[in-house]
Amino acid sequence: MADLKPTNIADTTRKNIHSDLDPWNALRVHTDARIGLGRVGDGLPTERLLEFQMAHARARDSVHMDFDASIVRKKLTDYDGKIVDVHSAAPDRATYLQRPDLGRLLDDPSRDILRSYKGDYDVVFILADGLSARATHDQAADTALNILGHLGDDWTVAPIILAEQSRVGLGDEIGAALGAKLTVMLIGERPGLSSADSLGAYLTWGPKPGRSNADRNCVSNIRPAGLDPKKAAKKIAYLMLEARKLGLSGVALKDNSSNPALIDT
């Protein structure tokens, strides 16, 4: 009778995780979601646990990261329009996280600056840190430039606004202060455990204080591993055209994803 060697459960599980025979492998290549992680006894394999802890640390870092407007400015060197910095009424990151209401209001110096640029604009682009400055550093400038590339010469564009300690609602006051018909806010989204660099785009027609989320259209998960910035720009430009044509946004503006303008050729 052959000698029976004791089975190491941890080693066996680890081999199964990485085995080409593992049916979960075919699904993992399509998502960053944590699926089919395997187990060792009642717990996760050490490798998977460490991956989770690293993702959690990155998400926390993204929330607390300082916004560096110079990083975004450098990526906008090809833009020949004005770029203006503003700050919300939240004086620092700790206050911003504890007082969401202050992130929706401009501080007094920023309000005065915007009044000096008041005009009659079709749109203002606002690149804001939100809950992930990392996302804004990485994706916002390229997304904005790609959107501009899809717009015609008949669009009057306000100065690009770089907003610090910003919530989505800050766009309403910015748009109203500048006299813009439409705001497009590109803002860092609340990080998930697999998406610390996710950017969101919020479109609001007729911006003014008191607007609700029902008045906005959102395009989310803009990042290389999610919705590619170039594809997102095409989708956002389409929504902008529809918003201007119909004079509305939010739940009344439907995203017709089957429209030829949104299909790659």
CSV table of C-alpha atoms in Angstrom, one decimal:
chain,number,residue,atom,x,y,z
A,1,MET,CA,0.0,0.0,0.0
A,2,ALA,CA,1.4,3.4,-1.0
A,3,ASP,CA,2.4,5.8,1.7
A,4,LEU,CA,-0.2,8.6,2.3
A,5,LYS,CA,1.2,12.0,2.7
A,6,PRO,CA,-0.7,14.6,4.8
A,7,THR,CA,-2.5,17.2,2.7
A,8,ASN,CA,-1.6,20.9,3.2
A,9,ILE,CA,-5.0,22.6,2.8
A,10,ALA,CA,-3.5,26.0,2.4
A,11,ASP,CA,-1.2,24.9,-0.4
A,12,THR,CA,-4.0,23.1,-2.1
A,13,THR,CA,-6.3,26.1,-1.9
A,14,ARG,CA,-3.5,28.4,-3.2
A,15,LYS,CA,-2.9,26.1,-6.2
A,16,ASN,CA,-6.6,26.0,-7.0
A,17,ILE,CA,-6.8,29.8,-6.9
A,18,HIS,CA,-4.1,30.1,-9.6
A,19,SER,CA,-4.9,27.0,-11.5
A,20,ASP,CA,-6.0,27.3,-15.1
A,21,LEU,CA,-8.7,24.8,-14.2
A,22,ASP,CA,-10.3,27.2,-11.7
A,23,PRO,CA,-13.6,28.3,-13.5
A,24,TRP,CA,-13.5,31.6,-11.7
A,25,ASN,CA,-10.4,32.7,-13.6
A,26,ALA,CA,-12.6,33.2,-16.8
A,27,LEU,CA,-14.7,35.8,-14.8
A,28,ARG,CA,-11.9,37.5,-12.9
A,29,VAL,CA,-10.3,38.9,-16.1
A,30,HIS,CA,-13.5,40.9,-16.7
A,31,THR,CA,-13.9,42.6,-13.3
A,32,ASP,CA,-11.9,44.1,-10.4
A,33,ALA,CA,-14.6,42.8,-8.0
A,34,ARG,CA,-13.4,40.3,-5.4
A,35,ILE,CA,-15.0,37.0,-6.6
A,36,GLY,CA,-13.9,33.4,-6.2
A,37,LEU,CA,-11.3,34.3,-3.5
A,38,GLY,CA,-10.9,30.8,-2.2
A,39,ARG,CA,-10.5,30.0,1.5
A,40,VAL,CA,-8.1,28.5,4.0
A,41,GLY,CA,-10.2,26.9,6.7
A,42,ASP,CA,-12.7,29.6,7.7
A,43,GLY,CA,-10.7,32.5,6.4
A,44,LEU,CA,-9.3,34.0,3.2
A,45,PRO,CA,-5.9,33.0,1.7
A,46,THR,CA,-3.2,35.3,3.0
A,47,GLU,CA,-2.6,36.7,-0.5
A,48,ARG,CA,-6.2,37.7,-0.9
A,49,LEU,CA,-6.4,39.2,2.6
A,50,LEU,CA,-3.3,41.4,1.9
A,51,GLU,CA,-4.8,42.5,-1.4
A,52,PHE,CA,-7.9,43.6,0.5
A,53,GLN,CA,-5.9,45.5,3.1
A,54,MET,CA,-3.9,47.3,0.4
A,55,ALA,CA,-7.1,48.3,-1.5
A,56,HIS,CA,-8.6,49.6,1.7
A,57,ALA,CA,-5.4,51.7,2.4
A,58,ARG,CA,-5.5,53.1,-1.1
A,59,ALA,CA,-9.1,54.1,-0.7
A,60,ARG,CA,-8.4,55.9,2.6
A,61,ASP,CA,-5.4,57.6,1.1
A,62,SER,CA,-7.5,58.9,-1.8
A,63,VAL,CA,-10.1,60.4,0.5
A,64,HIS,CA,-7.5,62.2,2.6
A,65,MET,CA,-5.1,63.2,-0.2
A,66,ASP,CA,-4.5,66.9,-0.7
A,67,PHE,CA,-5.7,68.3,-4.1
A,68,ASP,CA,-2.7,69.6,-6.1
A,69,ALA,CA,-4.2,72.0,-8.8
A,70,SER,CA,-0.7,72.3,-10.4
A,71,ILE,CA,-0.9,68.6,-11.5
A,72,VAL,CA,-4.2,69.3,-13.3
A,73,ARG,CA,-2.9,72.6,-14.8
A,74,LYS,CA,0.1,70.8,-16.3
A,75,LYS,CA,-2.2,68.4,-18.1
A,76,LEU,CA,-4.2,71.3,-19.5
A,77,THR,CA,-1.2,73.0,-21.2
A,78,ASP,CA,-2.9,72.5,-24.6
A,79,TYR,CA,-5.9,74.4,-23.5
A,80,ASP,CA,-5.7,78.1,-24.6
A,81,GLY,CA,-8.5,79.4,-22.4
A,82,LYS,CA,-8.5,80.7,-18.8
A,83,ILE,CA,-8.1,78.5,-15.8
A,84,VAL,CA,-9.4,79.7,-12.4
A,85,ASP,CA,-8.9,78.3,-9.0
A,86,VAL,CA,-11.6,78.4,-6.4
A,87,HIS,CA,-12.1,77.0,-2.9
A,88,SER,CA,-15.2,75.9,-1.0
A,89,ALA,CA,-16.2,77.2,2.4
A,90,ALA,CA,-14.6,74.2,4.0
A,91,PRO,CA,-11.2,75.5,5.1
A,92,ASP,CA,-9.4,72.2,5.3
A,93,ARG,CA,-9.9,68.5,4.6
A,94,ALA,CA,-11.0,67.5,8.1
A,95,THR,CA,-13.8,70.1,8.0
A,96,TYR,CA,-14.7,69.1,4.5
A,97,LEU,CA,-15.3,65.5,5.5
A,98,GLN,CA,-17.2,66.5,8.6
A,99,ARG,CA,-19.3,69.3,7.0
A,100,PRO,CA,-20.6,68.3,3.6
A,101,ASP,CA,-22.7,71.4,3.5
A,102,LEU,CA,-19.6,73.7,3.5
A,103,GLY,CA,-18.3,71.8,0.4
A,104,ARG,CA,-21.4,73.0,-1.5
A,105,LEU,CA,-20.6,76.7,-0.9
A,106,LEU,CA,-17.9,79.0,-2.2
A,107,ASP,CA,-15.7,80.9,0.2
A,108,ASP,CA,-16.0,84.7,-0.1
A,109,PRO,CA,-12.7,85.3,-2.1
A,110,SER,CA,-13.7,82.6,-4.7
A,111,ARG,CA,-17.1,84.2,-5.1
A,112,ASP,CA,-15.6,87.6,-5.8
A,113,ILE,CA,-13.2,86.1,-8.3
A,114,LEU,CA,-16.0,84.4,-10.3
A,115,ARG,CA,-18.0,87.6,-10.4
A,116,SER,CA,-15.2,89.2,-12.3
A,117,TYR,CA,-15.5,86.5,-15.0
A,118,LYS,CA,-19.3,86.6,-15.3
A,119,GLY,CA,-20.7,86.4,-18.8
A,120,ASP,CA,-23.1,84.5,-21.1
A,121,TYR,CA,-21.6,81.0,-21.4
A,122,ASP,CA,-23.1,77.8,-22.7
A,123,VAL,CA,-21.0,75.7,-20.3
A,124,VAL,CA,-18.5,75.7,-17.5
A,125,PHE,CA,-16.2,72.8,-16.8
A,126,ILE,CA,-15.4,72.3,-13.1
A,127,LEU,CA,-12.6,69.9,-12.2
A,128,ALA,CA,-13.0,69.2,-8.5
A,129,ASP,CA,-11.3,67.0,-6.0
A,130,GLY,CA,-14.4,65.6,-4.3
A,131,LEU,CA,-13.7,62.4,-2.3
A,132,SER,CA,-10.8,61.3,-4.5
A,133,ALA,CA,-8.2,63.9,-5.5
A,134,ARG,CA,-6.3,61.0,-7.0
A,135,ALA,CA,-9.1,60.5,-9.6
A,136,THR,CA,-9.1,64.2,-10.5
A,137,HIS,CA,-5.3,64.3,-10.8
A,138,ASP,CA,-5.3,61.2,-13.1
A,139,GLN,CA,-8.5,61.5,-15.2
A,140,ALA,CA,-10.1,65.0,-15.1
A,141,ALA,CA,-7.9,67.0,-17.5
A,142,ASP,CA,-7.8,64.3,-20.2
A,143,THR,CA,-11.6,63.8,-19.9
A,144,ALA,CA,-12.3,67.6,-20.2
A,145,LEU,CA,-10.0,68.0,-23.2
A,146,ASN,CA,-11.6,65.0,-25.0
A,147,ILE,CA,-15.1,66.5,-24.3
A,148,LEU,CA,-14.0,69.8,-25.8
A,149,GLY,CA,-12.8,68.0,-28.8
A,150,HIS,CA,-16.3,66.7,-29.5
A,151,LEU,CA,-18.0,70.1,-29.2
A,152,GLY,CA,-18.5,72.4,-32.1
A,153,ASP,CA,-17.3,76.0,-32.4
A,154,ASP,CA,-20.8,77.3,-31.5
A,155,TRP,CA,-20.2,76.5,-27.8
A,156,THR,CA,-19.2,79.4,-25.6
A,157,VAL,CA,-17.0,78.0,-22.8
A,158,ALA,CA,-16.4,79.7,-19.5
A,159,PRO,CA,-13.0,79.6,-17.8
A,160,ILE,CA,-12.2,76.1,-16.6
A,161,ILE,CA,-12.6,76.0,-12.8
A,162,LEU,CA,-10.3,74.0,-10.5
A,163,ALA,CA,-12.3,73.5,-7.3
A,164,GLU,CA,-10.8,72.4,-4.0
A,165,GLN,CA,-12.7,70.8,-1.1
A,166,SER,CA,-15.7,70.5,-3.4
A,167,ARG,CA,-18.9,68.6,-3.3
A,168,VAL,CA,-21.1,68.2,-6.4
A,169,GLY,CA,-23.5,70.9,-5.3
A,170,LEU,CA,-20.7,73.5,-5.5
A,171,GLY,CA,-21.2,73.5,-9.2
A,172,ASP,CA,-24.6,75.1,-8.8
A,173,GLU,CA,-23.1,78.2,-7.2
A,174,ILE,CA,-20.2,78.3,-9.6
A,175,GLY,CA,-22.5,78.0,-12.7
A,176,ALA,CA,-24.8,80.7,-11.4
A,177,ALA,CA,-22.0,83.1,-10.5
A,178,LEU,CA,-20.5,82.8,-14.0
A,179,GLY,CA,-23.8,82.9,-15.9
A,180,ALA,CA,-23.4,79.5,-17.4
A,181,LYS,CA,-26.4,77.6,-18.8
A,182,LEU,CA,-24.8,74.2,-18.1
A,183,THR,CA,-22.3,72.9,-15.7
A,184,VAL,CA,-20.1,69.8,-16.2
A,185,MET,CA,-18.4,68.9,-13.0
A,186,LEU,CA,-15.7,66.3,-13.2
A,187,ILE,CA,-15.2,65.2,-9.6
A,188,GLY,CA,-13.4,62.4,-7.7
A,189,GLU,CA,-16.0,59.8,-6.6
A,190,ARG,CA,-16.1,58.1,-3.2
A,191,PRO,CA,-13.4,55.4,-3.6
A,192,GLY,CA,-14.5,51.7,-3.7
A,193,LEU,CA,-12.2,49.0,-2.6
A,194,SER,CA,-11.2,48.3,-6.2
A,195,SER,CA,-11.6,51.8,-7.7
A,196,ALA,CA,-9.7,54.5,-5.7
A,197,ASP,CA,-9.2,56.5,-8.9
A,198,SER,CA,-12.8,56.7,-10.2
A,199,LEU,CA,-14.0,60.0,-11.6
A,200,GLY,CA,-17.6,61.1,-11.9
A,201,ALA,CA,-19.2,63.6,-14.3
A,202,TYR,CA,-22.3,65.6,-13.3
A,203,LEU,CA,-24.2,67.7,-15.8
A,204,THR,CA,-26.7,70.3,-14.6
A,205,TRP,CA,-28.8,72.5,-16.8
A,206,GLY,CA,-29.7,75.9,-15.3
A,207,PRO,CA,-27.4,75.7,-12.3
A,208,LYS,CA,-28.4,77.6,-9.2
A,209,PRO,CA,-28.3,77.0,-5.5
A,210,GLY,CA,-30.9,74.5,-4.4
A,211,ARG,CA,-30.7,72.1,-7.3
A,212,SER,CA,-31.0,68.4,-6.3
A,213,ASN,CA,-29.5,65.3,-7.7
A,214,ALA,CA,-32.7,64.6,-9.6
A,215,ASP,CA,-31.7,67.7,-11.7
A,216,ARG,CA,-28.4,66.2,-12.8
A,217,ASN,CA,-27.1,63.5,-15.2
A,218,CYS,CA,-24.3,61.4,-13.9
A,219,VAL,CA,-21.6,59.4,-15.8
A,220,SER,CA,-19.6,57.5,-13.3
A,221,ASN,CA,-16.6,55.1,-13.0
A,222,ILE,CA,-14.4,57.1,-15.4
A,223,ARG,CA,-11.0,55.4,-15.2
A,224,PRO,CA,-8.8,53.1,-17.3
A,225,ALA,CA,-10.2,50.0,-15.6
A,226,GLY,CA,-13.8,51.2,-15.8
A,227,LEU,CA,-15.3,53.6,-18.4
A,228,ASP,CA,-12.4,54.7,-20.5
A,229,PRO,CA,-12.0,58.6,-20.4
A,230,LYS,CA,-12.2,58.8,-24.2
A,231,LYS,CA,-15.5,56.9,-24.3
A,232,ALA,CA,-16.8,58.8,-21.3
A,233,ALA,CA,-16.0,62.1,-23.1
A,234,LYS,CA,-18.1,61.0,-26.1
A,235,LYS,CA,-21.0,60.1,-23.9
A,236,ILE,CA,-20.8,63.3,-21.9
A,237,ALA,CA,-20.6,65.4,-25.1
A,238,TYR,CA,-23.7,63.7,-26.4
A,239,LEU,CA,-25.6,64.5,-23.2
A,240,MET,CA,-24.4,68.1,-23.3
A,241,LEU,CA,-25.8,68.4,-26.8
A,242,GLU,CA,-29.1,66.9,-25.8
A,243,ALA,CA,-29.3,69.1,-22.7
A,244,ARG,CA,-28.8,72.3,-24.7
A,245,LYS,CA,-31.3,71.2,-27.4
A,246,LEU,CA,-34.0,70.4,-24.9
A,247,GLY,CA,-33.1,72.9,-22.2
A,248,LEU,CA,-33.1,70.3,-19.4
A,249,SER,CA,-31.1,67.7,-17.5
A,250,GLY,CA,-31.6,65.1,-14.8
A,251,VAL,CA,-34.4,62.6,-14.8
A,252,ALA,CA,-36.1,64.3,-17.7
A,253,LEU,CA,-33.0,63.8,-19.9
A,254,LYS,CA,-32.7,60.2,-21.0
A,255,ASP,CA,-29.4,58.7,-22.0
A,256,ASN,CA,-30.1,57.0,-25.3
A,257,SER,CA,-27.2,54.6,-25.3
A,258,SER,CA,-28.2,53.2,-28.7
A,259,ASN,CA,-27.8,56.5,-30.4
A,260,PRO,CA,-25.3,56.3,-33.2
A,261,ALA,CA,-23.4,59.2,-31.7
A,262,LEU,CA,-22.4,56.8,-28.8
A,263,ILE,CA,-21.4,53.8,-30.9
A,264,ASP,CA,-17.8,53.3,-31.8
A,265,THR,CA,-17.2,53.2,-35.6
